[in-house]
PDB file of N, CA and C in Angstrom:
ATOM      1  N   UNK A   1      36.393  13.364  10.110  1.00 44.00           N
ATOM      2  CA  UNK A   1      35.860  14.237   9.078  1.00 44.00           C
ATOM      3  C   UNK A   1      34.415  14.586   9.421  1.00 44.00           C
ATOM      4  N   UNK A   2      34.317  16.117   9.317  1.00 47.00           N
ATOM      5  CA  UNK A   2      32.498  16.096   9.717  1.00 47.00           C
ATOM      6  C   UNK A   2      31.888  15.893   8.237  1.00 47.00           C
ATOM      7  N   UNK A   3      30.348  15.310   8.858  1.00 47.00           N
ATOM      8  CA  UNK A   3      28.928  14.836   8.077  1.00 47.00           C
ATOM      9  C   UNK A   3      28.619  16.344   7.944  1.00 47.00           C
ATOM     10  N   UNK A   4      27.504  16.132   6.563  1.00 48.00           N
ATOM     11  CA  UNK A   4      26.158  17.055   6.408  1.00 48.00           C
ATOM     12  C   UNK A   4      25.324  16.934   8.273  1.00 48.00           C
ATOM     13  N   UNK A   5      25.092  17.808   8.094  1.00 52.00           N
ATOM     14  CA  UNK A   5      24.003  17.730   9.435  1.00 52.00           C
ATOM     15  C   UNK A   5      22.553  17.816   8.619  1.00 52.00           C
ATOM     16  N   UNK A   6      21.776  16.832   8.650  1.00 51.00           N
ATOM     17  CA  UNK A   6      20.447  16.606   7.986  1.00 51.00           C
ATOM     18  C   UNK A   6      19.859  16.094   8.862  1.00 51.00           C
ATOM     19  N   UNK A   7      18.679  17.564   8.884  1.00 53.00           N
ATOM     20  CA  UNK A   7      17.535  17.290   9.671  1.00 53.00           C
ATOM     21  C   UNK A   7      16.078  16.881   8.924  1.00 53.00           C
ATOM     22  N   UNK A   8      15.082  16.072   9.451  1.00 53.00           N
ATOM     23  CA  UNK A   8      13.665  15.704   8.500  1.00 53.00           C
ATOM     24  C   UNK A   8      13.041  17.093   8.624  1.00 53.00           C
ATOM     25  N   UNK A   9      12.348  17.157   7.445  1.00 53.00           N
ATOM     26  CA  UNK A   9      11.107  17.549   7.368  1.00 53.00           C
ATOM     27  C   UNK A   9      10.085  17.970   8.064  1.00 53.00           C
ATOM     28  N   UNK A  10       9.476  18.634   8.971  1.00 52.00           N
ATOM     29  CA  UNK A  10       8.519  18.609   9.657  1.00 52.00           C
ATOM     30  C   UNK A  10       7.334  19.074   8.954  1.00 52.00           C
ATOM     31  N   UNK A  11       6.389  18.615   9.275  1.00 45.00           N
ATOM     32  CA  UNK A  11       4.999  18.989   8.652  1.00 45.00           C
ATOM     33  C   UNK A  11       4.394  20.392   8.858  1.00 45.00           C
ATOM     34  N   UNK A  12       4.920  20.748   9.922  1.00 53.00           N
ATOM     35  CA  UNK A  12       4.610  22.469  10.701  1.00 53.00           C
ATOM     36  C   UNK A  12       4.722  23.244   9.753  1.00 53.00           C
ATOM     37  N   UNK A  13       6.310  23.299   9.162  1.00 50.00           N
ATOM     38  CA  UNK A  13       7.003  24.377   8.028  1.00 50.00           C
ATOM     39  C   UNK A  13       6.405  24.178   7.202  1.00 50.00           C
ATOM     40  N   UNK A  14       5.528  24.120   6.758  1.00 59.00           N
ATOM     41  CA  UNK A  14       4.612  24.386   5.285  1.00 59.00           C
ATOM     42  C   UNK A  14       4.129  26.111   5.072  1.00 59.00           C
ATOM     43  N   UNK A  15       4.968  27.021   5.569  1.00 76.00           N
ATOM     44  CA  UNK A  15       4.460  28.492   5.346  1.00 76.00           C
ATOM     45  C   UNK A  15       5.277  28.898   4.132  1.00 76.00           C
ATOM     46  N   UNK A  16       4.765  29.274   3.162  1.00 75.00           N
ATOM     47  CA  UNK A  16       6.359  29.289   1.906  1.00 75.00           C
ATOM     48  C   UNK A  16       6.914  30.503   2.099  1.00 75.00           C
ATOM     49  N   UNK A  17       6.523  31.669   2.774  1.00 81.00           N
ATOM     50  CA  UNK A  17       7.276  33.183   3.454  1.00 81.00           C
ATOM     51  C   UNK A  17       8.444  32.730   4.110  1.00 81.00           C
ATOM     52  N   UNK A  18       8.137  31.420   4.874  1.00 92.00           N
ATOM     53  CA  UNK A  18       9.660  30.800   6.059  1.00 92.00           C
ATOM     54  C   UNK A  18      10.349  30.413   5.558  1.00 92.00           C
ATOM     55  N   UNK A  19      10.367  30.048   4.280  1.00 94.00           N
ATOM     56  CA  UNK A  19      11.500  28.740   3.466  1.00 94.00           C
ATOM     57  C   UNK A  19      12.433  29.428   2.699  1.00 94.00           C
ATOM     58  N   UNK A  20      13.413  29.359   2.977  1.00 96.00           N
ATOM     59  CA  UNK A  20      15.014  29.946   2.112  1.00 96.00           C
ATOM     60  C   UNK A  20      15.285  28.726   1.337  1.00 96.00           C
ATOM     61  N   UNK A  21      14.867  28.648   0.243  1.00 94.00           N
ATOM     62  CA  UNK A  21      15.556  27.995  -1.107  1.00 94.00           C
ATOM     63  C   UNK A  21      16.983  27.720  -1.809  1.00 94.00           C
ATOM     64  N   UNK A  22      18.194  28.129  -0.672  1.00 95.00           N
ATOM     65  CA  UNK A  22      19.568  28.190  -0.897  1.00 95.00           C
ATOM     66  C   UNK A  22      20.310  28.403   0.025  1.00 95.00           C
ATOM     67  N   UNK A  23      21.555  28.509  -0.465  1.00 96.00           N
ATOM     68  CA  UNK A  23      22.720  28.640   0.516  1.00 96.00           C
ATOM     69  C   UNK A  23      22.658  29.605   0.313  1.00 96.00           C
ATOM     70  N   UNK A  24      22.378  30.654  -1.035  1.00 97.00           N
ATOM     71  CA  UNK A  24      22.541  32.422  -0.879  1.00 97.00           C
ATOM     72  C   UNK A  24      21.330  32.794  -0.075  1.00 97.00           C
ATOM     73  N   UNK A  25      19.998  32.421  -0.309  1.00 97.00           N
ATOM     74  CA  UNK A  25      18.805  32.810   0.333  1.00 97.00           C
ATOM     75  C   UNK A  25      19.638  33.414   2.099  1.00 97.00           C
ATOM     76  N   UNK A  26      19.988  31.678   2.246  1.00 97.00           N
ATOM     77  CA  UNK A  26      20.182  31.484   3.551  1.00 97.00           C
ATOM     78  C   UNK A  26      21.810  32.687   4.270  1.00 97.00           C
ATOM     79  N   UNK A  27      21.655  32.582   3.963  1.00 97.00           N
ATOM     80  CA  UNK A  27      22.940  33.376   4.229  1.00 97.00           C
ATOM     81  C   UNK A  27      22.867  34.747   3.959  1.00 97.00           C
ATOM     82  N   UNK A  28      22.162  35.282   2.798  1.00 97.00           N
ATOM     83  CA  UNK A  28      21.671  36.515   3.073  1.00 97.00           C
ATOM     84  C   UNK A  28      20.373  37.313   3.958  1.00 97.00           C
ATOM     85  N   UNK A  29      19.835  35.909   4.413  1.00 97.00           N
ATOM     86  CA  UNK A  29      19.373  36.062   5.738  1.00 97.00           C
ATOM     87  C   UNK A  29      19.646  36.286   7.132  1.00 97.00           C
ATOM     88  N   UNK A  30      20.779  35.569   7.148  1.00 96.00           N
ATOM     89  CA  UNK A  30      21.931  35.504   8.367  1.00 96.00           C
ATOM     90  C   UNK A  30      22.778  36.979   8.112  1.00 96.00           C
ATOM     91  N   UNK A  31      22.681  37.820   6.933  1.00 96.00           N
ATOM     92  CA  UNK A  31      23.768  38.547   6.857  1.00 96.00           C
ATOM     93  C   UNK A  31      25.224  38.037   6.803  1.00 96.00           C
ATOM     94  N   UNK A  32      25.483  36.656   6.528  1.00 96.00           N
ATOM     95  CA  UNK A  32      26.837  36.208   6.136  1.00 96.00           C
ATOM     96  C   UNK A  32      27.063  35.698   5.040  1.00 96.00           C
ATOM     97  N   UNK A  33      28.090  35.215   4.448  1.00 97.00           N
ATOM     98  CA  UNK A  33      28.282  35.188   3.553  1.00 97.00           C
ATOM     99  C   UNK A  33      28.254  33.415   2.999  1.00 97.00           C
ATOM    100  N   UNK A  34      28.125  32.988   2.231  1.00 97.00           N
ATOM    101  CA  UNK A  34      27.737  31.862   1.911  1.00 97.00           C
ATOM    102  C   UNK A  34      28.655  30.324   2.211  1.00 97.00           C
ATOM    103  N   UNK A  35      29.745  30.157   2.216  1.00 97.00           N
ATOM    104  CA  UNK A  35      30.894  29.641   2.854  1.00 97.00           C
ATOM    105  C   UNK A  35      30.825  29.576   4.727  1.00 97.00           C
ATOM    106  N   UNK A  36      30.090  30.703   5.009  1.00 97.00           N
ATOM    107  CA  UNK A  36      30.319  30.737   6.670  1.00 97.00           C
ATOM    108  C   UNK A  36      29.131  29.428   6.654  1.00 97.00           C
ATOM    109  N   UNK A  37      28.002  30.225   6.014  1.00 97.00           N
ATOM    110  CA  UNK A  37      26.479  29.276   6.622  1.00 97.00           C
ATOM    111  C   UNK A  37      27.030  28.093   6.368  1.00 97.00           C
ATOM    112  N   UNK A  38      27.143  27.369   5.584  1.00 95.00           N
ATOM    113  CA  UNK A  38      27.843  26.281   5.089  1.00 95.00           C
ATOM    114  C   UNK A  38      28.833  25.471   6.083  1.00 95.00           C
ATOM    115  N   UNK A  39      29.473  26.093   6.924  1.00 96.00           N
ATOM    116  CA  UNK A  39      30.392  25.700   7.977  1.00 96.00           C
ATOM    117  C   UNK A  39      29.564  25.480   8.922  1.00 96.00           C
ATOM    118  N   UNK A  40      28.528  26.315   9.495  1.00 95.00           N
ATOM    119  CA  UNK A  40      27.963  26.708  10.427  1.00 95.00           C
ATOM    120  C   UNK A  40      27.253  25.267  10.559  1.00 95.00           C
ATOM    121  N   UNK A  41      26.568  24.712   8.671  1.00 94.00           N
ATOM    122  CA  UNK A  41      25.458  23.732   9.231  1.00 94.00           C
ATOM    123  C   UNK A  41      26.628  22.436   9.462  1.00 94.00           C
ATOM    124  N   UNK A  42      28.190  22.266   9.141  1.00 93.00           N
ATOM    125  CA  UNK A  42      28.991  21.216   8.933  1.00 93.00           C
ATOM    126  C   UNK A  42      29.484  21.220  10.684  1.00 93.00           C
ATOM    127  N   UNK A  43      29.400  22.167  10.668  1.00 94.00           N
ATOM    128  CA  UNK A  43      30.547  21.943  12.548  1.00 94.00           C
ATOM    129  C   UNK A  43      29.272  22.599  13.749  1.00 94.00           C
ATOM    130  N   UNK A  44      28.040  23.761  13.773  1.00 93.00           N
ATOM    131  CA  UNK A  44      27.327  24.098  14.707  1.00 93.00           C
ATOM    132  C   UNK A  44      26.133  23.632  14.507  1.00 93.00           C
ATOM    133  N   UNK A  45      25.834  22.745  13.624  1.00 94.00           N
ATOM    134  CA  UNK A  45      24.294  22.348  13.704  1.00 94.00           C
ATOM    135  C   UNK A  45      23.050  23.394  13.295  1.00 94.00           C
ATOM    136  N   UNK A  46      23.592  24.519  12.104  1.00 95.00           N
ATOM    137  CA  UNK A  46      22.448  25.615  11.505  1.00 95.00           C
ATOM    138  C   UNK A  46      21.854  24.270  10.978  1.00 95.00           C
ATOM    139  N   UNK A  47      20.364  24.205  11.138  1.00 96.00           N
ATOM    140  CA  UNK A  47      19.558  23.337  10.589  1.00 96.00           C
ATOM    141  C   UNK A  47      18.631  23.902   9.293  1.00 96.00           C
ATOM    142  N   UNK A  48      19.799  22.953   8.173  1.00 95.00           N
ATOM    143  CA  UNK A  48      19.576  23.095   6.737  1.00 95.00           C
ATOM    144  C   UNK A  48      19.043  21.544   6.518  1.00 95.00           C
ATOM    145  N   UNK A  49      17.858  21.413   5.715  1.00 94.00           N
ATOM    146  CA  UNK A  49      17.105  20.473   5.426  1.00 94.00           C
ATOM    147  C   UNK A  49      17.882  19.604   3.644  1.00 94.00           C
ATOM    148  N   UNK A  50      17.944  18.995   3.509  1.00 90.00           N
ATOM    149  CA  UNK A  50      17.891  18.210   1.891  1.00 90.00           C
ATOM    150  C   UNK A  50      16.837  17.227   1.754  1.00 90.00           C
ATOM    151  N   UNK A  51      16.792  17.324   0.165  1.00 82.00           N
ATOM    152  CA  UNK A  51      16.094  16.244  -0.157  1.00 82.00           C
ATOM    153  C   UNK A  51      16.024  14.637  -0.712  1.00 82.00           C
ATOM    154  N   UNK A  52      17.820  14.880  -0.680  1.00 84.00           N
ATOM    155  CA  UNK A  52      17.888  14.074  -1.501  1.00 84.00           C
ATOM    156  C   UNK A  52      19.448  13.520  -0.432  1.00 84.00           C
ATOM    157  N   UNK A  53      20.278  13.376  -1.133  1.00 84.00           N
ATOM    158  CA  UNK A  53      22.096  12.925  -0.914  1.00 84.00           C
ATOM    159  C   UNK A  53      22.601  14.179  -0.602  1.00 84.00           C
ATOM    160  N   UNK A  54      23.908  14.107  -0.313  1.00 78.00           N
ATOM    161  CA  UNK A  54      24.522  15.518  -0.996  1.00 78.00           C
ATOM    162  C   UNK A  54      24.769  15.834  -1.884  1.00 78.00           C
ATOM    163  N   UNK A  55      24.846  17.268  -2.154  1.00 82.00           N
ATOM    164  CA  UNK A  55      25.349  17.972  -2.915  1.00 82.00           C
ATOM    165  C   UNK A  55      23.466  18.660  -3.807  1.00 82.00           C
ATOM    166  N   UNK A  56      22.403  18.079  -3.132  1.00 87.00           N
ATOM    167  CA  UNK A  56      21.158  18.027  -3.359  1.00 87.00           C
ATOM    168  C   UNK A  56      20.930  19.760  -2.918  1.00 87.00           C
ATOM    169  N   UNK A  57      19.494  20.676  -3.480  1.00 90.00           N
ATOM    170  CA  UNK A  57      19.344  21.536  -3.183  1.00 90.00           C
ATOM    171  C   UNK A  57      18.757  21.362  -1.837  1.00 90.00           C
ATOM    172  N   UNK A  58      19.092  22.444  -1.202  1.00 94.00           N
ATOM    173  CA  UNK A  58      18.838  22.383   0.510  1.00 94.00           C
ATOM    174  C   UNK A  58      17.962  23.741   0.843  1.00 94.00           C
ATOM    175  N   UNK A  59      17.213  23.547   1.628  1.00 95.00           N
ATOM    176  CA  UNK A  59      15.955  24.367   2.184  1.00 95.00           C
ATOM    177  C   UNK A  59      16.244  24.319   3.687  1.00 95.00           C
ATOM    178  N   UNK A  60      15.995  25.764   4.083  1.00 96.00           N
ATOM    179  CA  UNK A  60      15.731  25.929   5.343  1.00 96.00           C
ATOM    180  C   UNK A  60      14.714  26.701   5.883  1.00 96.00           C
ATOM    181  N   UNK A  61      14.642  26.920   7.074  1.00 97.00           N
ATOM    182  CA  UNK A  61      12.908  27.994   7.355  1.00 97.00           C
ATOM    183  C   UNK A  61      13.509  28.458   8.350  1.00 97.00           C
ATOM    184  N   UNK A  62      12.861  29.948   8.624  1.00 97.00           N
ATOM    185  CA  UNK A  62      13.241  31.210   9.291  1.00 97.00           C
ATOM    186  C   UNK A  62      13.198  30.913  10.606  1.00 97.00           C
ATOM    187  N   UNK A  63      11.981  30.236  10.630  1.00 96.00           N
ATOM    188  CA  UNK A  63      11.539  29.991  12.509  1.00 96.00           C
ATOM    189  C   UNK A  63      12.735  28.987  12.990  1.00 96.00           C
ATOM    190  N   UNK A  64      13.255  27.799  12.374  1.00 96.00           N
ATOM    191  CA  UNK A  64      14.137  27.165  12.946  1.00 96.00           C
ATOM    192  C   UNK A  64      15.098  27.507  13.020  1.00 96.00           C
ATOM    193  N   UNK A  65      15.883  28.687  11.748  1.00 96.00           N
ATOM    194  CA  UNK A  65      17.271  29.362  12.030  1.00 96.00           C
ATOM    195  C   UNK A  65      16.982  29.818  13.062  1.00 96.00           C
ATOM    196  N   UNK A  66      15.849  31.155  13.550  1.00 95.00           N
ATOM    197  CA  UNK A  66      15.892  32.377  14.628  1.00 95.00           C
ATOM    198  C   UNK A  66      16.126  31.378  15.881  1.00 95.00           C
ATOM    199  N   UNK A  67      15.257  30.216  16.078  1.00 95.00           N
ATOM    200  CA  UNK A  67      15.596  29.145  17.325  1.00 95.00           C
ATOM    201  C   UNK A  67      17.055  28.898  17.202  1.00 95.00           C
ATOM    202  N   UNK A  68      17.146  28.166  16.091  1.00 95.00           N
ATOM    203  CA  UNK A  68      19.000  27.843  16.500  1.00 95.00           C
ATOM    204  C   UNK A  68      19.850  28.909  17.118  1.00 95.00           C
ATOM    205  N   UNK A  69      19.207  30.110  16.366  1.00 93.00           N
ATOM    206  CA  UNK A  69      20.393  31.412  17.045  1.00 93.00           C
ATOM    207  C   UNK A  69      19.989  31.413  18.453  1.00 93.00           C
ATOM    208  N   UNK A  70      19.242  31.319  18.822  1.00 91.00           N
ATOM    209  CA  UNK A  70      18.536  32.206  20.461  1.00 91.00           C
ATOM    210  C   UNK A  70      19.367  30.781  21.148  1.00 91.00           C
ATOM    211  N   UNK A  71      19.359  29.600  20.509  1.00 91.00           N
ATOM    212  CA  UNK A  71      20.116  28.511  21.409  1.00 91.00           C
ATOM    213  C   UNK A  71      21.281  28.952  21.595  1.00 91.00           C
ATOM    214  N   UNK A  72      22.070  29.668  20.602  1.00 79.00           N
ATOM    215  CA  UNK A  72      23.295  29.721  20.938  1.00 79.00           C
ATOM    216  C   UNK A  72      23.901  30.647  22.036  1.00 79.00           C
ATOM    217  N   UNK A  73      24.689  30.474  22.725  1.00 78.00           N
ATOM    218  CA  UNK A  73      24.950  31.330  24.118  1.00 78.00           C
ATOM    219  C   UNK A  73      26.122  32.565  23.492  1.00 78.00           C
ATOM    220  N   UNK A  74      25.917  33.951  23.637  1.00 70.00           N
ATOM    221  CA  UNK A  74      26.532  34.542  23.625  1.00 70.00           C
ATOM    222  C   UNK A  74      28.122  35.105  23.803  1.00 70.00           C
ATOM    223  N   UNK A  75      28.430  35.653  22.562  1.00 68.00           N
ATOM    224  CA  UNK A  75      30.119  36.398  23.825  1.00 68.00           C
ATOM    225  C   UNK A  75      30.364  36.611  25.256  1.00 68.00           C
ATOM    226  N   UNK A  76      29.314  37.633  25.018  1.00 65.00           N
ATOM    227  CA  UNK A  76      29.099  38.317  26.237  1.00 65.00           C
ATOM    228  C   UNK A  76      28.628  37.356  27.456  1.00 65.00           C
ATOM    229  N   UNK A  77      27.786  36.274  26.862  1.00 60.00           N
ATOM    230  CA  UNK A  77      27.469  35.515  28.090  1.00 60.00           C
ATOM    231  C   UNK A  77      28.569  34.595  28.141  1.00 60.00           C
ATOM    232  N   UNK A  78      29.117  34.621  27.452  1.00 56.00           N
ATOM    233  CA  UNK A  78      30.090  33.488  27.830  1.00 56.00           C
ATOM    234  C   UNK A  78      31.594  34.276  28.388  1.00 56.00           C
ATOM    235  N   UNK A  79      31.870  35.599  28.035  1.00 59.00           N
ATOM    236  CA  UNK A  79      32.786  36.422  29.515  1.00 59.00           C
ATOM    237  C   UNK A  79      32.054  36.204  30.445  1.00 59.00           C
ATOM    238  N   UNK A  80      30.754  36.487  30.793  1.00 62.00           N
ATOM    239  CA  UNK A  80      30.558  36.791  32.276  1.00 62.00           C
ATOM    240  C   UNK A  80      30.229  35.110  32.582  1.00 62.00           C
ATOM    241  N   UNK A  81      30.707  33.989  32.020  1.00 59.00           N
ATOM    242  CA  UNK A  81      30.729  32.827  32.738  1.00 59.00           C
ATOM    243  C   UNK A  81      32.003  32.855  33.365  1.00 59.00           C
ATOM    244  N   UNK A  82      32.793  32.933  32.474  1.00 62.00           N
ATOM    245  CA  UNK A  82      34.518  32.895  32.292  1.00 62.00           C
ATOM    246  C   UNK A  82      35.126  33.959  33.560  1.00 62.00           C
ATOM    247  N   UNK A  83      34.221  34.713  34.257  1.00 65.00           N
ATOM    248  CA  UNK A  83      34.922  35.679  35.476  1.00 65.00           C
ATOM    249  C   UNK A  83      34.433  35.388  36.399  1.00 65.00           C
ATOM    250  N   UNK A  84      33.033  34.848  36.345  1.00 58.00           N
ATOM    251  CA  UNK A  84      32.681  34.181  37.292  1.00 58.00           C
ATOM    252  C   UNK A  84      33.340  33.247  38.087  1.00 58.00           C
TER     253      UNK A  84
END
């Protein structure tokens, strides 16, 4: 069965413009829909913060989503591995 993926706090993210206050925030950031992000942080590691247990309100920040995305390797890069 997968875990919450809970990451700490860092002291850096203190900009309150970066911080998404929800799963809708967050997801209407991503342009998806609220159920995907939610999967995303349970099975790909989108790094959503809590404060508490689960089911606790969860915070995330812009700069660490845009990193998580740029980590992730592409379609496209991943055909031109696959013909290689």
């Amino acid at each position: 069965m997968a875990t919450l993926q809970q990451h700490p706090l860092s002291a850096g993210n203190t900009n309150p413009e970066d911080r998404l206050k929800s799963w809708r925030q967050i997801a209407s950031y991503l342009n998806r829909g609220v159920r995907t992000v939610q999967r995303w942080n349970l099975y790909a590691g989108l790094p959503v913060h809590r404060v508490g247990p689960a089911r606790t309100p969860v915070v995330a920040f812009r700069s660490e989503i845009d990193a998580w995305l740029h980590s992730k390797p592409t379609r496209n890069a991943q055909r031109e591995i696959t013909k290689n």
